[in-house]
Amino acid sequence: MGYSMRVPIGLEGTHSAVKYYNPIFESTVKLAFYHISFKKIDGKLMDIIIKALEEELGEQIYQSPLKLFENIEPDSADIAAFAFAAEQTSLSLFELYLTLNELSKYKIYVNESHRSNLKINQYYMYFGVALKKWLSIARNKLLHRIEYFLDKDQVETSLSATTNNKFTSSSLDISNCFTQMTQFWRRLAWPDILGAIVYLIKMTEDTANATRLYAILMEEKLNAKKFYDTNDLSFYTQE
């Protein structure tokens, strides 16, 4: 799916307005240049954003998190193909979200009495369906990677002063995947803490299900190699 949304968001211009233009206007003509400019841009910008998101994602952008998760998306038969197709759209959406997230921080330079009325305060509310898609992609890519890492698995040895601890390479790879999901959530910095609970629950469930799948597939592989009969970890090493 192509993604043609092009929204002109001048973060560099905003930074310049705060650092250079606003001090000049305030010192020469006693005009709050940044305050006036940001308020004018705020309404027009969010109107463009909302219209573009509605064209891309439909009326779902207005739904609450609870409503969004009432409809469960079916798992794709080809996880890799699904992830690749959906990621092209979601990556652009994510970049847009991060840009708005950063831009919203500049509201602190607007007069305090006007900040609560800025439309950009609610920018994240229109990304609920996008966040659902991001979580779906993360889930499906994780499931695909579990199967891939197990297929390429081998035993490693961690040396210490007293013991040689053996572990599989797949356990490290899957652990890294979980770390990436945590980093994604931190980078997202969803502004609504209470509203984020629904997404956190979904993310936790997906992680738990992925962990369960890894354990089941690992046990099946160990049983196939008769590991429990030999009780020798070296028997499981892939040549």
Coordinates of N, CA and C in Angstrom, one line a residue:
M1 N 0.9 -1.2 0.0 CA 0.0 0.0 0.0 C 0.9 1.2 0.0
G2 N 0.6 2.2 -0.9 CA 1.4 3.4 -1.0 C 0.9 4.4 0.1
Y3 N 1.8 5.2 0.5 CA 1.4 6.2 1.5 C 1.8 7.6 0.9
S4 N 0.8 8.4 0.6 CA 1.1 9.7 -0.1 C 0.9 10.9 0.7
M5 N 0.7 10.7 2.1 CA 0.5 11.9 2.9 C 1.7 12.7 3.0
R6 N 1.6 14.0 2.7 CA 2.7 14.9 2.7 C 2.2 16.2 3.5
V7 N 2.6 16.3 4.7 CA 2.2 17.4 5.6 C 3.4 18.3 5.9
P8 N 3.4 19.5 5.5 CA 4.5 20.4 5.8 C 4.6 20.8 7.3
I9 N 5.5 20.2 8.0 CA 5.6 20.6 9.4 C 7.0 21.1 9.6
G10 N 7.1 22.4 9.9 CA 8.4 23.1 9.9 C 9.0 23.1 11.3
L11 N 9.6 22.0 11.8 CA 10.2 22.0 13.1 C 11.4 22.9 13.1
E12 N 12.1 22.9 12.0 CA 13.3 23.8 12.0 C 12.8 25.2 12.0
G13 N 11.8 25.5 11.3 CA 11.2 26.9 11.3 C 10.7 27.3 12.7
T14 N 10.1 26.3 13.4 CA 9.6 26.6 14.8 C 10.8 26.9 15.7
H15 N 11.8 26.1 15.6 CA 13.0 26.3 16.4 C 13.6 27.7 16.1
S16 N 13.7 28.1 14.8 CA 14.2 29.4 14.5 C 13.4 30.5 15.0
A17 N 12.1 30.3 15.0 CA 11.2 31.3 15.5 C 11.4 31.6 17.0
V18 N 11.6 30.5 17.7 CA 11.8 30.6 19.2 C 13.2 31.3 19.5
K19 N 14.2 30.8 18.7 CA 15.6 31.2 19.1 C 15.9 32.6 18.5
Y20 N 15.4 32.9 17.3 CA 15.9 34.1 16.6 C 14.8 35.2 16.4
Y21 N 13.7 34.8 15.7 CA 12.7 35.8 15.3 C 12.0 36.4 16.5
N22 N 11.6 35.6 17.5 CA 10.8 36.1 18.6 C 11.5 37.1 19.4
P23 N 12.8 36.9 19.8 CA 13.5 37.9 20.5 C 13.6 39.2 19.8
I24 N 13.8 39.1 18.4 CA 13.9 40.3 17.6 C 12.6 41.2 17.7
F25 N 11.5 40.5 17.4 CA 10.2 41.2 17.4 C 9.9 41.7 18.8
E26 N 10.2 41.0 19.8 CA 9.8 41.4 21.2 C 10.7 42.7 21.6
S27 N 11.9 42.7 21.1 CA 12.8 43.8 21.5 C 12.6 45.0 20.7
T28 N 12.2 44.9 19.5 CA 12.0 46.0 18.6 C 10.6 46.6 18.5
V29 N 9.6 45.7 18.4 CA 8.2 46.2 18.3 C 7.3 45.7 19.4
K30 N 7.9 45.1 20.4 CA 7.1 44.6 21.5 C 6.0 43.6 21.1
L31 N 6.3 42.8 20.1 CA 5.3 41.9 19.5 C 5.7 40.4 19.8
A32 N 4.7 39.7 20.4 CA 5.0 38.2 20.7 C 4.8 37.4 19.4
F33 N 5.9 37.5 18.6 CA 5.8 36.9 17.2 C 5.5 35.4 17.3
Y34 N 6.2 34.7 18.1 CA 6.1 33.2 18.2 C 4.6 32.9 18.7
H35 N 4.2 33.5 19.7 CA 2.8 33.3 20.2 C 1.8 33.4 19.1
I36 N 1.8 34.5 18.4 CA 0.8 34.8 17.3 C 1.0 33.7 16.2
S37 N 2.2 33.5 15.8 CA 2.5 32.6 14.7 C 2.0 31.1 15.0
F38 N 2.4 30.7 16.2 CA 2.1 29.3 16.6 C 0.6 29.1 16.6
K39 N -0.2 30.1 17.2 CA -1.6 30.0 17.3 C -2.3 29.9 15.9
K40 N -1.7 30.7 14.9 CA -2.3 30.7 13.6 C -2.0 29.3 12.9
I41 N -0.8 28.9 13.0 CA -0.4 27.6 12.4 C -1.1 26.4 13.0
D42 N -1.3 26.5 14.3 CA -1.9 25.3 15.1 C -3.2 24.8 14.5
G43 N -4.1 25.7 14.3 CA -5.4 25.3 13.8 C -5.4 24.8 12.4
K44 N -4.7 25.5 11.5 CA -4.6 25.1 10.1 C -3.9 23.8 10.0
L45 N -2.8 23.6 10.7 CA -2.0 22.4 10.6 C -2.8 21.2 11.1
M46 N -3.5 21.3 12.2 CA -4.2 20.1 12.7 C -5.4 19.8 11.8
D47 N -6.0 20.8 11.1 CA -7.0 20.5 10.1 C -6.5 19.7 9.0
I48 N -5.3 20.0 8.5 CA -4.6 19.3 7.4 C -4.3 17.8 7.9
I49 N -3.8 17.7 9.1 CA -3.4 16.4 9.6 C -4.6 15.5 9.8
I50 N -5.7 16.0 10.4 CA -6.9 15.2 10.6 C -7.5 14.8 9.3
K51 N -7.5 15.7 8.3 CA -8.1 15.4 7.0 C -7.3 14.3 6.3
A52 N -6.0 14.4 6.4 CA -5.1 13.4 5.7 C -5.2 12.1 6.4
L53 N -5.3 12.0 7.8 CA -5.4 10.8 8.5 C -6.8 10.1 8.2
E54 N -7.8 10.9 8.1 CA -9.1 10.4 7.8 C -9.1 9.8 6.4
E55 N -8.5 10.4 5.4 CA -8.4 9.8 4.1 C -7.6 8.5 4.1
E56 N -6.6 8.4 4.9 CA -5.7 7.2 5.0 C -6.4 6.1 5.8
L57 N -6.9 6.5 6.9 CA -7.4 5.4 7.9 C -8.9 5.4 8.1
G58 N -9.6 6.3 7.6 CA -11.1 6.3 7.7 C -11.6 6.9 9.0
E59 N -12.9 6.6 9.2 CA -13.5 7.1 10.4 C -13.0 6.5 11.7
Q60 N -12.2 5.5 11.6 CA -11.7 4.9 12.8 C -10.8 5.8 13.7
I61 N -10.3 6.9 13.0 CA -9.4 7.8 13.8 C -10.2 8.5 14.9
Y62 N -11.5 8.4 14.9 CA -12.3 9.1 15.9 C -12.7 8.1 17.0
Q63 N -12.4 6.8 16.8 CA -12.8 5.8 17.8 C -11.9 5.8 19.0
S64 N -12.5 5.4 20.2 CA -11.8 5.3 21.4 C -11.0 4.0 21.4
P65 N -9.9 3.9 22.2 CA -9.1 2.7 22.2 C -9.9 1.4 22.5
L66 N -10.9 1.5 23.4 CA -11.7 0.3 23.7 C -12.5 -0.1 22.5
K67 N -13.1 0.8 21.8 CA -13.8 0.5 20.6 C -13.0 -0.1 19.5
L68 N -11.7 0.4 19.4 CA -10.8 -0.1 18.3 C -10.5 -1.6 18.5
F69 N -10.3 -2.0 19.8 CA -9.9 -3.4 20.0 C -11.1 -4.3 20.1
E70 N -12.3 -3.8 19.8 CA -13.5 -4.7 19.8 C -13.4 -5.6 18.5
N71 N -12.8 -5.1 17.5 CA -12.7 -5.8 16.2 C -11.3 -6.3 16.2
I72 N -11.1 -7.7 16.3 CA -9.8 -8.3 16.3 C -9.4 -8.6 14.8
E73 N -8.2 -8.1 14.5 CA -7.7 -8.3 13.1 C -7.2 -9.8 13.0
P74 N -7.7 -10.5 11.9 CA -7.2 -11.9 11.7 C -5.7 -11.9 11.4
D75 N -5.1 -13.0 11.9 CA -3.7 -13.2 11.7 C -3.5 -13.4 10.2
S76 N -2.4 -12.9 9.6 CA -2.1 -13.1 8.2 C -1.6 -14.5 8.0
A77 N -1.9 -15.1 6.9 CA -1.4 -16.4 6.6 C 0.1 -16.3 6.3
D78 N 0.5 -15.2 5.7 CA 1.9 -15.0 5.4 C 2.4 -13.8 6.3
I79 N 2.9 -14.1 7.4 CA 3.3 -13.0 8.4 C 4.3 -12.1 7.8
A80 N 5.3 -12.6 7.1 CA 6.4 -11.8 6.6 C 5.8 -10.8 5.5
A81 N 4.9 -11.3 4.7 CA 4.3 -10.5 3.6 C 3.4 -9.4 4.2
F82 N 2.7 -9.8 5.2 CA 1.8 -8.9 5.9 C 2.6 -7.7 6.5
A83 N 3.7 -8.1 7.2 CA 4.5 -7.1 7.9 C 5.1 -6.2 6.9
F84 N 5.6 -6.7 5.8 CA 6.2 -5.8 4.8 C 5.3 -4.8 4.2
A85 N 4.1 -5.3 3.8 CA 3.1 -4.5 3.2 C 2.6 -3.4 4.1
A86 N 2.3 -3.8 5.4 CA 1.7 -2.9 6.3 C 2.7 -1.9 6.8
E87 N 4.0 -2.3 6.9 CA 5.0 -1.5 7.5 C 5.3 -0.2 6.6
Q88 N 5.1 -0.3 5.3 CA 5.3 0.8 4.5 C 4.4 2.0 4.8
T89 N 3.1 1.7 5.1 CA 2.2 2.7 5.5 C 2.5 3.2 6.9
S90 N 2.7 2.2 7.8 CA 2.8 2.5 9.3 C 4.1 3.3 9.6
L91 N 5.1 3.1 8.8 CA 6.4 3.8 9.0 C 6.2 5.3 8.8
S92 N 5.5 5.6 7.7 CA 5.2 7.1 7.5 C 4.3 7.7 8.6
L93 N 3.3 6.9 9.0 CA 2.4 7.3 10.1 C 3.2 7.6 11.4
F94 N 4.1 6.7 11.6 CA 4.9 6.8 12.9 C 5.8 8.0 12.8
E95 N 6.4 8.3 11.6 CA 7.3 9.5 11.5 C 6.4 10.7 11.7
L96 N 5.2 10.7 11.2 CA 4.3 11.8 11.3 C 4.0 12.0 12.8
Y97 N 3.7 10.9 13.5 CA 3.3 11.0 14.9 C 4.5 11.6 15.7
L98 N 5.7 11.1 15.4 CA 6.9 11.6 16.2 C 7.1 13.1 15.9
T99 N 6.9 13.5 14.7 CA 7.1 14.9 14.4 C 6.1 15.8 15.1
L100 N 4.8 15.3 15.2 CA 3.8 16.1 15.9 C 4.1 16.1 17.4
N101 N 4.6 14.9 17.9 CA 5.0 14.8 19.3 C 6.0 15.8 19.7
E102 N 7.0 16.0 18.8 CA 8.1 17.0 19.0 C 7.6 18.4 18.9
L103 N 6.7 18.6 17.9 CA 6.2 20.0 17.7 C 5.3 20.4 18.8
S104 N 4.6 19.5 19.4 CA 3.7 19.8 20.6 C 4.5 20.4 21.8
K105 N 5.8 20.0 21.8 CA 6.6 20.5 23.0 C 6.9 22.0 22.9
Y106 N 6.7 22.5 21.7 CA 7.0 24.0 21.5 C 5.8 24.8 22.0
K107 N 4.8 24.2 22.5 CA 3.6 25.0 23.0 C 4.0 25.7 24.3
I108 N 5.1 25.3 24.9 CA 5.5 25.9 26.2 C 5.9 27.4 26.0
Y109 N 6.2 27.7 24.7 CA 6.6 29.1 24.4 C 5.4 30.0 24.1
V110 N 4.2 29.4 24.0 CA 2.9 30.1 23.8 C 2.5 30.6 25.2
N111 N 1.8 31.7 25.2 CA 1.3 32.3 26.5 C 0.5 31.2 27.3
E112 N 0.8 31.1 28.5 CA 0.2 30.0 29.3 C -1.3 30.0 29.3
S113 N -1.9 31.1 29.2 CA -3.4 31.2 29.2 C -4.0 30.7 27.9
H114 N -3.2 30.5 26.9 CA -3.7 30.1 25.6 C -3.4 28.6 25.3
R115 N -2.5 28.0 26.1 CA -2.0 26.7 25.7 C -3.1 25.6 25.7
S116 N -4.0 25.7 26.7 CA -5.0 24.6 26.8 C -5.9 24.6 25.6
N117 N -6.0 25.7 24.8 CA -6.9 25.7 23.7 C -6.3 25.3 22.4
L118 N -5.0 25.0 22.4 CA -4.3 24.6 21.2 C -4.8 23.2 20.7
K119 N -5.1 23.2 19.4 CA -5.5 21.9 18.8 C -4.5 20.8 18.9
I120 N -3.2 21.2 18.8 CA -2.2 20.2 18.8 C -2.1 19.4 20.1
N121 N -2.7 19.9 21.2 CA -2.8 19.1 22.4 C -3.4 17.8 22.2
Q122 N -4.3 17.6 21.3 CA -5.0 16.4 21.1 C -4.5 15.6 19.9
Y123 N -3.3 15.9 19.4 CA -2.9 15.3 18.1 C -2.9 13.8 18.2
Y124 N -2.5 13.2 19.4 CA -2.4 11.8 19.6 C -3.7 11.0 19.5
M125 N -4.8 11.7 19.8 CA -6.1 11.1 19.8 C -6.5 10.6 18.4
Y126 N -5.9 11.1 17.4 CA -6.3 10.6 16.0 C -5.3 9.5 15.5
F127 N -4.4 9.0 16.4 CA -3.5 8.0 16.0 C -3.8 6.7 16.7
G128 N -4.9 6.5 17.3 CA -5.3 5.3 18.0 C -5.3 4.1 17.0
V129 N -5.9 4.2 15.9 CA -6.0 3.1 14.9 C -4.6 2.9 14.3
A130 N -3.8 3.9 14.2 CA -2.4 3.7 13.7 C -1.6 2.9 14.7
L131 N -1.8 3.3 16.0 CA -1.1 2.6 17.1 C -1.5 1.1 17.1
K132 N -2.7 0.8 16.9 CA -3.2 -0.6 16.8 C -2.5 -1.3 15.7
K133 N -2.3 -0.6 14.5 CA -1.6 -1.2 13.4 C -0.1 -1.5 13.8
W134 N 0.5 -0.5 14.5 CA 1.9 -0.6 14.8 C 2.1 -1.9 15.8
L135 N 1.2 -2.0 16.7 CA 1.2 -3.2 17.6 C 1.0 -4.5 16.8
S136 N 0.1 -4.5 15.8 CA -0.1 -5.7 15.0 C 1.1 -6.1 14.3
I137 N 1.8 -5.1 13.7 CA 3.0 -5.3 12.9 C 4.1 -5.9 13.9
A138 N 4.2 -5.3 15.0 CA 5.2 -5.7 16.0 C 5.0 -7.2 16.4
R139 N 3.7 -7.5 16.6 CA 3.3 -8.9 17.0 C 3.7 -9.9 15.9
N140 N 3.3 -9.6 14.7 CA 3.5 -10.5 13.6 C 5.0 -10.7 13.2
K141 N 5.7 -9.6 13.3 CA 7.1 -9.7 13.1 C 7.8 -10.5 14.2
L142 N 7.3 -10.3 15.4 CA 7.9 -11.1 16.5 C 7.7 -12.6 16.3
L143 N 6.4 -13.0 15.9 CA 6.1 -14.4 15.7 C 7.0 -14.9 14.6
H144 N 7.1 -14.2 13.5 CA 8.0 -14.6 12.4 C 9.4 -14.8 12.8
R145 N 9.9 -13.9 13.6 CA 11.3 -14.0 14.1 C 11.5 -15.1 15.0
I146 N 10.6 -15.5 15.8 CA 10.7 -16.6 16.7 C 10.9 -17.9 15.9
E147 N 10.2 -18.1 14.9 CA 10.3 -19.3 14.0 C 11.7 -19.2 13.3
Y148 N 12.0 -18.0 12.8 CA 13.3 -17.9 12.1 C 14.5 -18.2 13.0
F149 N 14.5 -17.6 14.2 CA 15.6 -17.7 15.1 C 15.7 -19.2 15.6
L150 N 14.6 -19.8 15.9 CA 14.7 -21.2 16.3 C 15.3 -22.1 15.2
D151 N 14.9 -21.8 14.0 CA 15.4 -22.5 12.8 C 17.0 -22.4 12.7
K152 N 17.5 -21.2 13.1 CA 18.9 -21.0 13.0 C 19.6 -21.2 14.3
D153 N 19.0 -21.8 15.3 CA 19.5 -21.8 16.6 C 20.7 -22.6 16.8
Q154 N 21.5 -22.2 17.8 CA 22.7 -22.9 18.2 C 23.0 -22.6 19.6
V155 N 23.8 -23.5 20.2 CA 24.1 -23.3 21.7 C 25.4 -22.5 21.8
E156 N 25.3 -21.5 22.7 CA 26.5 -20.7 23.1 C 26.9 -21.0 24.5
T157 N 28.1 -20.5 24.8 CA 28.6 -20.7 26.2 C 29.0 -19.4 26.8
S158 N 28.6 -19.1 28.0 CA 28.9 -17.9 28.7 C 29.9 -18.3 29.8
L159 N 31.2 -17.9 29.7 CA 32.2 -18.3 30.7 C 32.2 -17.3 31.9
S160 N 32.3 -17.9 33.0 CA 32.4 -17.1 34.3 C 33.6 -17.8 35.1
A161 N 33.8 -17.2 36.2 CA 34.9 -17.7 37.0 C 34.6 -19.0 37.6
T162 N 33.4 -19.4 37.8 CA 33.1 -20.6 38.5 C 32.3 -21.6 37.6
T163 N 31.5 -21.1 36.6 CA 30.7 -22.0 35.8 C 30.7 -21.7 34.3
N164 N 30.3 -22.6 33.5 CA 30.1 -22.4 32.1 C 28.6 -22.5 31.8
N165 N 28.0 -21.4 31.6 CA 26.5 -21.4 31.4 C 26.2 -21.4 29.9
K166 N 25.5 -22.5 29.6 CA 25.1 -22.7 28.2 C 23.7 -22.1 27.9
F167 N 23.6 -21.5 26.8 CA 22.3 -20.9 26.4 C 22.2 -20.9 24.9
T168 N 21.0 -20.8 24.3 CA 20.8 -20.9 22.9 C 20.8 -19.4 22.3
S169 N 21.3 -19.3 21.1 CA 21.3 -18.0 20.4 C 19.9 -17.4 20.3
S170 N 18.9 -18.3 20.1 CA 17.6 -17.8 19.9 C 17.1 -17.1 21.1
S171 N 17.5 -17.5 22.3 CA 17.0 -16.9 23.5 C 17.5 -15.4 23.6
L172 N 18.7 -15.2 23.1 CA 19.2 -13.8 23.1 C 18.5 -13.0 22.0
D173 N 18.3 -13.6 20.9 CA 17.6 -12.9 19.8 C 16.2 -12.5 20.2
I174 N 15.5 -13.4 20.8 CA 14.1 -13.1 21.2 C 14.1 -12.0 22.3
S175 N 15.1 -12.1 23.2 CA 15.2 -11.1 24.3 C 15.4 -9.7 23.7
N176 N 16.2 -9.6 22.6 CA 16.5 -8.4 21.9 C 15.2 -7.8 21.3
C177 N 14.4 -8.7 20.8 CA 13.1 -8.3 20.2 C 12.2 -7.7 21.3
F178 N 12.2 -8.3 22.4 CA 11.4 -7.7 23.5 C 11.9 -6.3 23.9
T179 N 13.2 -6.2 23.9 CA 13.9 -4.9 24.2 C 13.5 -3.9 23.2
Q180 N 13.4 -4.2 22.0 CA 13.0 -3.3 20.9 C 11.6 -2.8 21.1
M181 N 10.7 -3.7 21.5 CA 9.3 -3.4 21.7 C 9.2 -2.4 22.9
T182 N 10.0 -2.6 23.9 CA 10.1 -1.6 25.0 C 10.6 -0.3 24.6
Q183 N 11.6 -0.3 23.8 CA 12.1 1.0 23.3 C 11.1 1.7 22.4
F184 N 10.4 0.9 21.6 CA 9.3 1.5 20.8 C 8.3 2.3 21.7
W185 N 7.9 1.6 22.8 CA 6.9 2.2 23.6 C 7.4 3.5 24.3
R186 N 8.7 3.5 24.7 CA 9.3 4.7 25.3 C 9.4 5.8 24.3
R187 N 9.7 5.5 23.1 CA 9.9 6.5 22.0 C 8.5 7.0 21.7
L188 N 7.5 6.2 21.7 CA 6.1 6.7 21.4 C 5.7 7.8 22.4
A189 N 6.0 7.6 23.7 CA 5.7 8.6 24.7 C 4.2 9.0 24.6
W190 N 3.3 8.0 24.6 CA 1.9 8.3 24.5 C 1.4 9.3 25.6
P191 N 0.9 10.5 25.2 CA 0.6 11.5 26.2 C -0.5 11.2 27.3
D192 N -1.4 10.4 26.8 CA -2.6 10.0 27.7 C -2.3 8.8 28.5
I193 N -1.9 8.9 29.7 CA -1.5 7.7 30.5 C -2.6 6.8 30.8
L194 N -3.8 7.3 31.1 CA -4.9 6.4 31.3 C -5.4 5.7 30.0
G195 N -5.4 6.5 29.0 CA -5.8 5.9 27.7 C -4.8 4.9 27.1
A196 N -3.5 5.0 27.6 CA -2.5 4.1 27.1 C -2.7 2.7 27.7
I197 N -3.5 2.5 28.8 CA -3.6 1.2 29.5 C -4.1 0.2 28.5
V198 N -5.0 0.5 27.7 CA -5.6 -0.5 26.7 C -4.5 -1.0 25.8
Y199 N -3.6 -0.1 25.3 CA -2.6 -0.5 24.4 C -1.5 -1.3 25.1
L200 N -1.2 -0.9 26.4 CA -0.2 -1.6 27.2 C -0.7 -3.0 27.4
I201 N -1.9 -3.2 27.7 CA -2.5 -4.5 27.9 C -2.3 -5.4 26.7
K202 N -2.7 -4.8 25.5 CA -2.5 -5.5 24.3 C -1.1 -5.9 24.0
M203 N -0.2 -5.0 24.3 CA 1.3 -5.2 24.1 C 1.8 -6.3 25.0
T204 N 1.3 -6.3 26.3 CA 1.7 -7.3 27.2 C 1.2 -8.7 26.8
E205 N -0.1 -8.7 26.4 CA -0.7 -10.0 25.9 C 0.1 -10.6 24.7
D206 N 0.5 -9.7 23.8 CA 1.2 -10.2 22.6 C 2.6 -10.7 23.0
T207 N 3.2 -10.0 23.9 CA 4.5 -10.4 24.4 C 4.4 -11.8 25.1
A208 N 3.4 -11.9 25.9 CA 3.2 -13.2 26.7 C 2.9 -14.3 25.7
N209 N 2.1 -14.1 24.7 CA 1.8 -15.1 23.7 C 3.0 -15.5 22.9
A210 N 3.8 -14.5 22.6 CA 5.0 -14.8 21.9 C 6.0 -15.6 22.7
T211 N 6.1 -15.3 24.0 CA 6.9 -16.1 24.9 C 6.4 -17.5 25.0
R212 N 5.1 -17.7 25.1 CA 4.5 -19.0 25.2 C 4.8 -19.8 23.9
L213 N 4.7 -19.2 22.8 CA 5.0 -19.8 21.5 C 6.4 -20.3 21.4
Y214 N 7.3 -19.4 21.9 CA 8.8 -19.7 21.9 C 9.0 -21.0 22.8
A215 N 8.4 -21.0 23.9 CA 8.6 -22.1 24.8 C 8.1 -23.4 24.2
I216 N 6.9 -23.3 23.6 CA 6.3 -24.5 23.0 C 7.2 -25.1 21.8
L217 N 7.6 -24.2 21.0 CA 8.4 -24.6 19.8 C 9.8 -25.1 20.3
M218 N 10.3 -24.5 21.3 CA 11.6 -24.9 21.8 C 11.5 -26.3 22.4
E219 N 10.4 -26.6 23.2 CA 10.2 -27.9 23.8 C 10.0 -28.9 22.7
E220 N 9.3 -28.6 21.6 CA 9.1 -29.5 20.5 C 10.4 -29.9 19.9
K221 N 11.3 -28.9 19.7 CA 12.6 -29.1 19.1 C 13.5 -30.0 20.0
L222 N 13.4 -29.7 21.3 CA 14.2 -30.5 22.2 C 13.7 -32.0 22.2
N223 N 12.4 -32.1 22.2 CA 11.8 -33.5 22.2 C 12.2 -34.2 20.9
A224 N 12.2 -33.5 19.8 CA 12.6 -34.1 18.5 C 14.0 -34.6 18.5
K225 N 14.9 -33.8 19.2 CA 16.3 -34.2 19.3 C 16.6 -35.1 20.5
K226 N 15.5 -35.5 21.2 CA 15.6 -36.4 22.3 C 16.5 -35.9 23.4
F227 N 16.4 -34.6 23.6 CA 17.3 -33.9 24.6 C 17.0 -34.5 26.0
Y228 N 15.7 -34.7 26.3 CA 15.4 -35.1 27.7 C 15.8 -36.6 27.9
D229 N 16.0 -37.3 26.8 CA 16.5 -38.7 27.0 C 18.0 -38.7 27.2
T230 N 18.7 -37.8 26.5 CA 20.2 -37.8 26.7 C 20.7 -37.0 27.9
N231 N 19.9 -35.9 28.2 CA 20.2 -35.0 29.3 C 21.6 -34.4 29.0
D232 N 21.9 -34.2 27.8 CA 23.2 -33.6 27.4 C 22.9 -32.4 26.5
L233 N 23.2 -31.2 26.9 CA 22.9 -30.0 26.1 C 23.7 -30.0 24.8
S234 N 24.9 -30.6 24.8 CA 25.7 -30.5 23.6 C 25.0 -31.3 22.5
F235 N 24.1 -32.2 22.8 CA 23.4 -33.0 21.8 C 22.5 -32.1 21.0
Y236 N 22.1 -30.9 21.5 CA 21.2 -30.0 20.9 C 21.9 -29.1 19.9
T237 N 23.3 -29.0 20.0 CA 24.0 -28.0 19.2 C 23.8 -28.3 17.7
Q238 N 23.5 -27.2 17.0 CA 23.3 -27.4 15.6 C 24.7 -27.2 14.9
E239 N 25.0 -28.2 14.1 CA 26.3 -28.1 13.4 C 26.3 -27.1 12.3

